[in-house]
PDB file of C-alpha atoms in Angstrom:
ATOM      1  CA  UNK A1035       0.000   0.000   0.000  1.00 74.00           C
ATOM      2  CA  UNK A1036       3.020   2.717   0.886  1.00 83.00           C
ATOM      3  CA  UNK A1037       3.799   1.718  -2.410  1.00 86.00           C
ATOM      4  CA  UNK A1038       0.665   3.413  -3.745  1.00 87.00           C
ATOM      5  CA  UNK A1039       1.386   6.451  -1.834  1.00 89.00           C
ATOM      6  CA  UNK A1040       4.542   6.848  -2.737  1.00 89.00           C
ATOM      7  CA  UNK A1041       3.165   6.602  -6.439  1.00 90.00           C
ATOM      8  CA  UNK A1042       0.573   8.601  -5.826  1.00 91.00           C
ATOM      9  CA  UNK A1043       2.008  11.638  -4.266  1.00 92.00           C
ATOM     10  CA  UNK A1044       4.116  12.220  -7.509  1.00 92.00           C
ATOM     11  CA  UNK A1045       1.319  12.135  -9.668  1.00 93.00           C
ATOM     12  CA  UNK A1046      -0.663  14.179  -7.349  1.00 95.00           C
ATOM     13  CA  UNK A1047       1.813  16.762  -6.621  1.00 94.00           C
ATOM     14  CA  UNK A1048       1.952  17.337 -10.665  1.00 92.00           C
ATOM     15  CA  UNK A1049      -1.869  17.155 -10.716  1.00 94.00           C
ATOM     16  CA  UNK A1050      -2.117  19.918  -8.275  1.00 94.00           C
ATOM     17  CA  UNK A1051       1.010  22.365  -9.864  1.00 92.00           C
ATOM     18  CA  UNK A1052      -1.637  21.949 -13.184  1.00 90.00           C
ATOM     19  CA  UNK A1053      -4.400  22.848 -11.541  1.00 93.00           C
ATOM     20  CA  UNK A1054      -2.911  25.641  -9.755  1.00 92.00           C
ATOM     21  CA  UNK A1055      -1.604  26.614 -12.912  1.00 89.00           C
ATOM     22  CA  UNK A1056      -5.130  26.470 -14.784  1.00 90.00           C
ATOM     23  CA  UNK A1057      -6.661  28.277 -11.630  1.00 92.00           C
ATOM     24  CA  UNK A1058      -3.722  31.329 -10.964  1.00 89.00           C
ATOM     25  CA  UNK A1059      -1.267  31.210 -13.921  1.00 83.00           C
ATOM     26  CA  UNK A1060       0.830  33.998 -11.918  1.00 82.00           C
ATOM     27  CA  UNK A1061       1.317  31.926  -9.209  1.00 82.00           C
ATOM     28  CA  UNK A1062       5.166  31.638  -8.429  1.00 77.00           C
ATOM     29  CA  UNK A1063       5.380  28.884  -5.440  1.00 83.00           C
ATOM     30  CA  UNK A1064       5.466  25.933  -8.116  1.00 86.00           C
ATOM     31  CA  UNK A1065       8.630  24.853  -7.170  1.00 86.00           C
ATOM     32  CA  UNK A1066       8.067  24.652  -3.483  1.00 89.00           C
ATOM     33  CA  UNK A1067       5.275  22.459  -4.153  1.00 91.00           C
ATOM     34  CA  UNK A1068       7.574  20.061  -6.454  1.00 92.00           C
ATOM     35  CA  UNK A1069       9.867  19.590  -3.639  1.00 92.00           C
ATOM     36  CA  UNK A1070       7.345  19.251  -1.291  1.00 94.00           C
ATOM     37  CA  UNK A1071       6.072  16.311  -3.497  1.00 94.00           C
ATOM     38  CA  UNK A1072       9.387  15.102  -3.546  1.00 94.00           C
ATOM     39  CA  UNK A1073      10.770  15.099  -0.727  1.00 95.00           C
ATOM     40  CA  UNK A1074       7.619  13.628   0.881  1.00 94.00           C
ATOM     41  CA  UNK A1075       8.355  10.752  -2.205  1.00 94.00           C
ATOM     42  CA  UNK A1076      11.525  10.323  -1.254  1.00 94.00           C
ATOM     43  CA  UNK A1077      10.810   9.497   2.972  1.00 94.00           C
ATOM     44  CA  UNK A1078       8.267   7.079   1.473  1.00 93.00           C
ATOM     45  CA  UNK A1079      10.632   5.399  -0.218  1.00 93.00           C
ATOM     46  CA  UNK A1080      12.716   5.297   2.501  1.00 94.00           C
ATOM     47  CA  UNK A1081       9.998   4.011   4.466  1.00 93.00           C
ATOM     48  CA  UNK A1082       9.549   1.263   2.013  1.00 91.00           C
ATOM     49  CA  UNK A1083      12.995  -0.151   3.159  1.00 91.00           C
ATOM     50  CA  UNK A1084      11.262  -1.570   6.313  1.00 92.00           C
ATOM     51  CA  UNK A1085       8.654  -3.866   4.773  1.00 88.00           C
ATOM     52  CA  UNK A1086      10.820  -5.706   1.750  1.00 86.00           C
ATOM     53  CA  UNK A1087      10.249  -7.573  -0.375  1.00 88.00           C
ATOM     54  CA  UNK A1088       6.542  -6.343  -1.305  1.00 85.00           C
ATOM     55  CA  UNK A1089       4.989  -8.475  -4.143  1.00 84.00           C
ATOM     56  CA  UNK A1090       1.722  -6.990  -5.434  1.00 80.00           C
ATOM     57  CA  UNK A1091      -0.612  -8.354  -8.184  1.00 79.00           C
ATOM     58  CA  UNK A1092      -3.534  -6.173  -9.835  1.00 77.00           C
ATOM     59  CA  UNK A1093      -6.189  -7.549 -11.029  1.00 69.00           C
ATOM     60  CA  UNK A1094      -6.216 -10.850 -13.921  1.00 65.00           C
ATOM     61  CA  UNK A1095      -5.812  -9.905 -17.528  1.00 59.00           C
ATOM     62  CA  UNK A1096      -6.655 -11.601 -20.462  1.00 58.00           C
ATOM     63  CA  UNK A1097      -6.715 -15.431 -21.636  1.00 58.00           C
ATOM     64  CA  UNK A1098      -4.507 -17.310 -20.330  1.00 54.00           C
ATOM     65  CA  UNK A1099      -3.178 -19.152 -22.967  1.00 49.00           C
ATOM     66  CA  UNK A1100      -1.485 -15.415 -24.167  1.00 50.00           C
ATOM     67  CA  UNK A1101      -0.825 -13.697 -20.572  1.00 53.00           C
ATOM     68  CA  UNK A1102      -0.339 -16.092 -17.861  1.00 54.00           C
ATOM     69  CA  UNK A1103      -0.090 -12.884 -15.669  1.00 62.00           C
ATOM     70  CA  UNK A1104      -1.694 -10.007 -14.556  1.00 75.00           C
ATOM     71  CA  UNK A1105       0.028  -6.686 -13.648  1.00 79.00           C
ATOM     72  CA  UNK A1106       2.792  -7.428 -10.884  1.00 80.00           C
ATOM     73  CA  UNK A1107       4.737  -4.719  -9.196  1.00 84.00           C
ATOM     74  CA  UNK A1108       7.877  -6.381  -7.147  1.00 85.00           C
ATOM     75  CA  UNK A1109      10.448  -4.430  -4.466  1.00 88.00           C
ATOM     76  CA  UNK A1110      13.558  -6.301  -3.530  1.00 89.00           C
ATOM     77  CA  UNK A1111      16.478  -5.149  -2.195  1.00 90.00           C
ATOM     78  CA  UNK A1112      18.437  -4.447  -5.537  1.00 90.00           C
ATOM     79  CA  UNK A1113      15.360  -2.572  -6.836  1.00 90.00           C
ATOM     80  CA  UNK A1114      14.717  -0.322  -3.728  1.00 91.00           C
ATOM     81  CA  UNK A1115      18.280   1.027  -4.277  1.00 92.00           C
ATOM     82  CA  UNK A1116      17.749   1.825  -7.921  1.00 92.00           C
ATOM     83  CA  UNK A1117      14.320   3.441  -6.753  1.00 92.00           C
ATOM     84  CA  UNK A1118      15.815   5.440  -3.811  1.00 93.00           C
ATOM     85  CA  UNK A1119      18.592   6.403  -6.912  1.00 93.00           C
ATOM     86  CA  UNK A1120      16.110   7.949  -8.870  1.00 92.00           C
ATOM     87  CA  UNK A1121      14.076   9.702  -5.922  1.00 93.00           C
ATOM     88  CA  UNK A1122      17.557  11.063  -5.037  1.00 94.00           C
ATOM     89  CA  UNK A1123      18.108  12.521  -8.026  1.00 93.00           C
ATOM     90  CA  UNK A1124      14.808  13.984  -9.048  1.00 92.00           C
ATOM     91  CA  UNK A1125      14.879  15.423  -5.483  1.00 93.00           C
ATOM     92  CA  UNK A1126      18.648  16.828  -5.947  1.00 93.00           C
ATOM     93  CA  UNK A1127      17.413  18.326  -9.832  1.00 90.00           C
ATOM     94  CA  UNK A1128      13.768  19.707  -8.128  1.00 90.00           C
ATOM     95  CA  UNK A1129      16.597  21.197  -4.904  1.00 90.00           C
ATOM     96  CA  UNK A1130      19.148  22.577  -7.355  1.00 88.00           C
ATOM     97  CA  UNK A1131      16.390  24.598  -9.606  1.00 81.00           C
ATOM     98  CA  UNK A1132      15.831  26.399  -6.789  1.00 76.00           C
ATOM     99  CA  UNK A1133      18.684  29.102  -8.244  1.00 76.00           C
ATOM    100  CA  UNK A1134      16.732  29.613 -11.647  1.00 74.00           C
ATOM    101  CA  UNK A1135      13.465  29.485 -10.105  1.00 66.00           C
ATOM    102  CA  UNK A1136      12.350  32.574 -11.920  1.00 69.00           C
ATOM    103  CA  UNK A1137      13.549  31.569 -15.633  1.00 71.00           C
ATOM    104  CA  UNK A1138      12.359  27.711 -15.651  1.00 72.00           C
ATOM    105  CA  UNK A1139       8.651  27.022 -16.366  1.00 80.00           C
ATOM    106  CA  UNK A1140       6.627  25.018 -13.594  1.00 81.00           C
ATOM    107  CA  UNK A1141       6.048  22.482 -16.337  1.00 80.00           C
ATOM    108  CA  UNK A1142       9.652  21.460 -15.748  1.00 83.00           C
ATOM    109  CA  UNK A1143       9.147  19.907 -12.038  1.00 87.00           C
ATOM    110  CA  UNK A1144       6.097  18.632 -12.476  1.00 88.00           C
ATOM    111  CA  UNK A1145       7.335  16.340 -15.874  1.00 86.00           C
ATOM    112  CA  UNK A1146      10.190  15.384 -13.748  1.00 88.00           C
ATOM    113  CA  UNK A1147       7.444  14.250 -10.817  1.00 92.00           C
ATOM    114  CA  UNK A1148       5.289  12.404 -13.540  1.00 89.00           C
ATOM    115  CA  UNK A1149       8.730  11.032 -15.150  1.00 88.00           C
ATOM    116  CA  UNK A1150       9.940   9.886 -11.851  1.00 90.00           C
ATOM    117  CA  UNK A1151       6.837   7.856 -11.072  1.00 91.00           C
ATOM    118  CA  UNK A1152       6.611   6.088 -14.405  1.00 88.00           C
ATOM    119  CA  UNK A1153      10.377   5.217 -13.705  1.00 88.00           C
ATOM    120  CA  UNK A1154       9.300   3.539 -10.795  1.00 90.00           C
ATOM    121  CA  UNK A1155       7.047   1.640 -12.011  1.00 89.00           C
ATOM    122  CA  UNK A1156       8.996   0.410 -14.642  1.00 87.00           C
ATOM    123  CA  UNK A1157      11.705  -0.463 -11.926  1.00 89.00           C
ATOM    124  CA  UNK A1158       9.016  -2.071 -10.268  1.00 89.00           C
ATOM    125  CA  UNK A1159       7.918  -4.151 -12.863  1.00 86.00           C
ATOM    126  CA  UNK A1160       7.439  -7.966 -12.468  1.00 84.00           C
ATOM    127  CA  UNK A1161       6.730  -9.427 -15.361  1.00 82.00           C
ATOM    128  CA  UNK A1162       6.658  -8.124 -19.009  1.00 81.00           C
ATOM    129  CA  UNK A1163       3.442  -7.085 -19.608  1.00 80.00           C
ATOM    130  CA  UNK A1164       3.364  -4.818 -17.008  1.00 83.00           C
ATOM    131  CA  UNK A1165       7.584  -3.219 -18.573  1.00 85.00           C
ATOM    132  CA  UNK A1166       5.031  -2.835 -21.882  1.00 86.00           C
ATOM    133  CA  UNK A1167       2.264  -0.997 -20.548  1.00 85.00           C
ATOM    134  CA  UNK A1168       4.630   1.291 -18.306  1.00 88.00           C
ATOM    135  CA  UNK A1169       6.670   2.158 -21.210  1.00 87.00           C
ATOM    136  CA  UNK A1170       4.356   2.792 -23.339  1.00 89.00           C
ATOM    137  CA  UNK A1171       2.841   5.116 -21.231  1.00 88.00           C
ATOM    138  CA  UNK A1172       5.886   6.829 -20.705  1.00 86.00           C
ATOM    139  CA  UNK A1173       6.286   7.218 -24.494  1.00 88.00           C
ATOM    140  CA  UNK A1174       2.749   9.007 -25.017  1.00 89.00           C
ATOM    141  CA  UNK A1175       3.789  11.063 -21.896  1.00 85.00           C
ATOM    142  CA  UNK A1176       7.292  11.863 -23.166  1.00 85.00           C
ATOM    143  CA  UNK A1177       4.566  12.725 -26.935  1.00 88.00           C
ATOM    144  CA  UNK A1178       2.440  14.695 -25.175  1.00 87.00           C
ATOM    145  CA  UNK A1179       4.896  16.921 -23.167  1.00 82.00           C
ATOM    146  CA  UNK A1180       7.022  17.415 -26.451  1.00 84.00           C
ATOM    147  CA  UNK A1181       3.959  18.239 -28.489  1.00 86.00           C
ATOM    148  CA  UNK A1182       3.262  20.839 -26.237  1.00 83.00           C
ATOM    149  CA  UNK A1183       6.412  22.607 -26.138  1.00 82.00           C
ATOM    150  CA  UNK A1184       7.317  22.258 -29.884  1.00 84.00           C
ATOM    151  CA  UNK A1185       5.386  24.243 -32.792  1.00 86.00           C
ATOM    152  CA  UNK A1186       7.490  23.405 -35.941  1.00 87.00           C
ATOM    153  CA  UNK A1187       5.508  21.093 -37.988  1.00 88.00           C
ATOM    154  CA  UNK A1188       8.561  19.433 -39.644  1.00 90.00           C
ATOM    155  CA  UNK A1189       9.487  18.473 -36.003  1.00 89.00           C
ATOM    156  CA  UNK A1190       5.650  17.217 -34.902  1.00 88.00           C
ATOM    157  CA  UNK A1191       5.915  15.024 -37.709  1.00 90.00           C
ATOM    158  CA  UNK A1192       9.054  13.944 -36.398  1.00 91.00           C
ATOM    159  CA  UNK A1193       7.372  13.739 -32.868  1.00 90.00           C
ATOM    160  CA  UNK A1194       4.847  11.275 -34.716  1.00 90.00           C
ATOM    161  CA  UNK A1195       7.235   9.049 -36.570  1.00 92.00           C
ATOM    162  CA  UNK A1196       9.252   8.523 -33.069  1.00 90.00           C
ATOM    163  CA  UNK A1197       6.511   7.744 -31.294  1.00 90.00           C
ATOM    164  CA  UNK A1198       5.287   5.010 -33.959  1.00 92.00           C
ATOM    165  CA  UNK A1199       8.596   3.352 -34.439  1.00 92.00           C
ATOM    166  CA  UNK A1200       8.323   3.272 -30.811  1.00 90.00           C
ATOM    167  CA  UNK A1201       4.655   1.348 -30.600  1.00 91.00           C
ATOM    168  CA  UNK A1202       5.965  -0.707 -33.391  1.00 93.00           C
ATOM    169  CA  UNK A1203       9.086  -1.812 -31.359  1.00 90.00           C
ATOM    170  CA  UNK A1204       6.752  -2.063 -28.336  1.00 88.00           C
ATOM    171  CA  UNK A1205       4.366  -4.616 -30.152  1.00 89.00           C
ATOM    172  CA  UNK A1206       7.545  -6.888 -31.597  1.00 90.00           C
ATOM    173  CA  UNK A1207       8.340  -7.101 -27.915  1.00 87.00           C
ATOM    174  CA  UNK A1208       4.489  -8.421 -26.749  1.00 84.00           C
ATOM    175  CA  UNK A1209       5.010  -9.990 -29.848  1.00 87.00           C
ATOM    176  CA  UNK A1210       8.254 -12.152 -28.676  1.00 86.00           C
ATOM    177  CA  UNK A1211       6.831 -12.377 -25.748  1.00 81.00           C
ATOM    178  CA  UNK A1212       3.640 -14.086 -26.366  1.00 80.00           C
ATOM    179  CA  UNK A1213       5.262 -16.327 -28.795  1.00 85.00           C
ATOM    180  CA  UNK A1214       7.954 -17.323 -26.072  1.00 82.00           C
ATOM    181  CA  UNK A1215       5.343 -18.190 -23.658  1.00 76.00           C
ATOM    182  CA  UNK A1216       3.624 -20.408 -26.384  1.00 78.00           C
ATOM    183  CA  UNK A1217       6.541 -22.552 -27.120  1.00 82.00           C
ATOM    184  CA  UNK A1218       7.549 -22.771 -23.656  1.00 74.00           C
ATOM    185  CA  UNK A1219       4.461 -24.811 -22.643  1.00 64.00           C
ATOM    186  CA  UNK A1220       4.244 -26.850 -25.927  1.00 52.00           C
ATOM    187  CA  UNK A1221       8.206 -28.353 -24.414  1.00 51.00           C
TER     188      UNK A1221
END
C-alpha cells in the first residue's frame, strides 16, 4: 500500500502544480510544491525499506493461454536502491532549480514528478506485460509533453514518426513475448 502512496504523491503533486496553474497562472510557489512532493516521495521510499520484499498483483488480464499474468509490481532489495537512486536525483534536480526558479517554467518539475513515477514503475515491474504498458505510457507522456512545447511542424511530424517506431518496437516485444510463452508450454 506505501507503495501506492509513494506513487501517488508524484502524480498528485503534478496534478495539483496543473491545476494551480489552470486556476492562478501567476502563481510563483510551483517549485516549493515540487519539492514538497518530492521530498515527501523520497521518505516514502525510505519508508519502504522496512517492509521488503513487497509483491503486489492487480487484477487478472486476459486469456490465459497469451498472458499467464496479470500486472505485478515487485520491491527487492536491488530494486529499492535503484528506486531510492532515482528519488535522489529527481529530489537533488527539483533542490538545485531552486537558483533559476524565476527563468524555468513550472512544467519542468512537475514532468520530472510524472517522469519519476513512471520510472518507478517500470523499476518495479514484475513481469513483461506490465515493462510494456509502463513504457508505453511513458512514451505518449514523453509525446504529449514534447507536443506541447514544440510548434514546428517538420518536427511534430518527427514527434509522430518517433513515437510510432516506438509502438511498433513495443508490439515486436508483446510480440516475442507471447510467442515465447507459447513454445515454452508446448516443451
Amino acid at each position: 500500500m506505501l507503495i501506492f502512496i509513494v506513487l501517488g504523491a508524484l502524480i498528485l503533486t503534478a496534478a495539483i502544480m496543473l491545476a494551480i496553474r489552470l486556476l492562478r497562472p501567476d502563481f510563483g510557489y510551483h517549485w516549493l510544491i515540487a519539492a514538497v512532493g518530492m521530498v515527501v516521495t523520497w521518505m516514502g521510499i525510505l519508508l519502504l525499506r522496512f517492509l521488503l520484499p513487497i509483491r503486489l498483483q492487480i487484477g487478472s488480464w486476459g486469456p490465459d493461454s497469451l498472458i499467464a499474468n496479470s500486472i505485478i509490481l515487485n520491491l527487492d532489495q536491488v530494486s529499492w536502491l535503484f528506486a531510492l537512486g532515482i528519488a535522489t536525483i529527481s529530489l537533488a534536480t527539483i533542490f538545485t532549480d531552486v537558483v533559476r526558479a524565476r527563468e524555468l517554467d513550472w512544467s519542468n518539475w512537475a514532468s520530472n514528478l510524472v517522469y519519476s513515477a513512471f520510472g518507478f514503475v517500470a523499476l518495479l515491474s514484475g513481469n513483461l506485460l506490465t515493462f510494456l504498458l509502463t513504457w508505453t505510457l511513458f512514451d505518449f507522456i514523453n509525446y504529449l509533453i514534447l507536443m506541447t512545447q514544440i510548434y514546428s511542424n517538420e518536427t511534430r511530424q518527427r514527434l509522430v514518426l518517433i513515437l510510432f517506431s516506438r509502438l511498433i518496437g513495443t508490439m515486436s516485444l508483446l510480440l516475442g513475448g507471447v510467442v515465447a510463452v507459447k513454445i515454452g508450454r508446448a516443451h
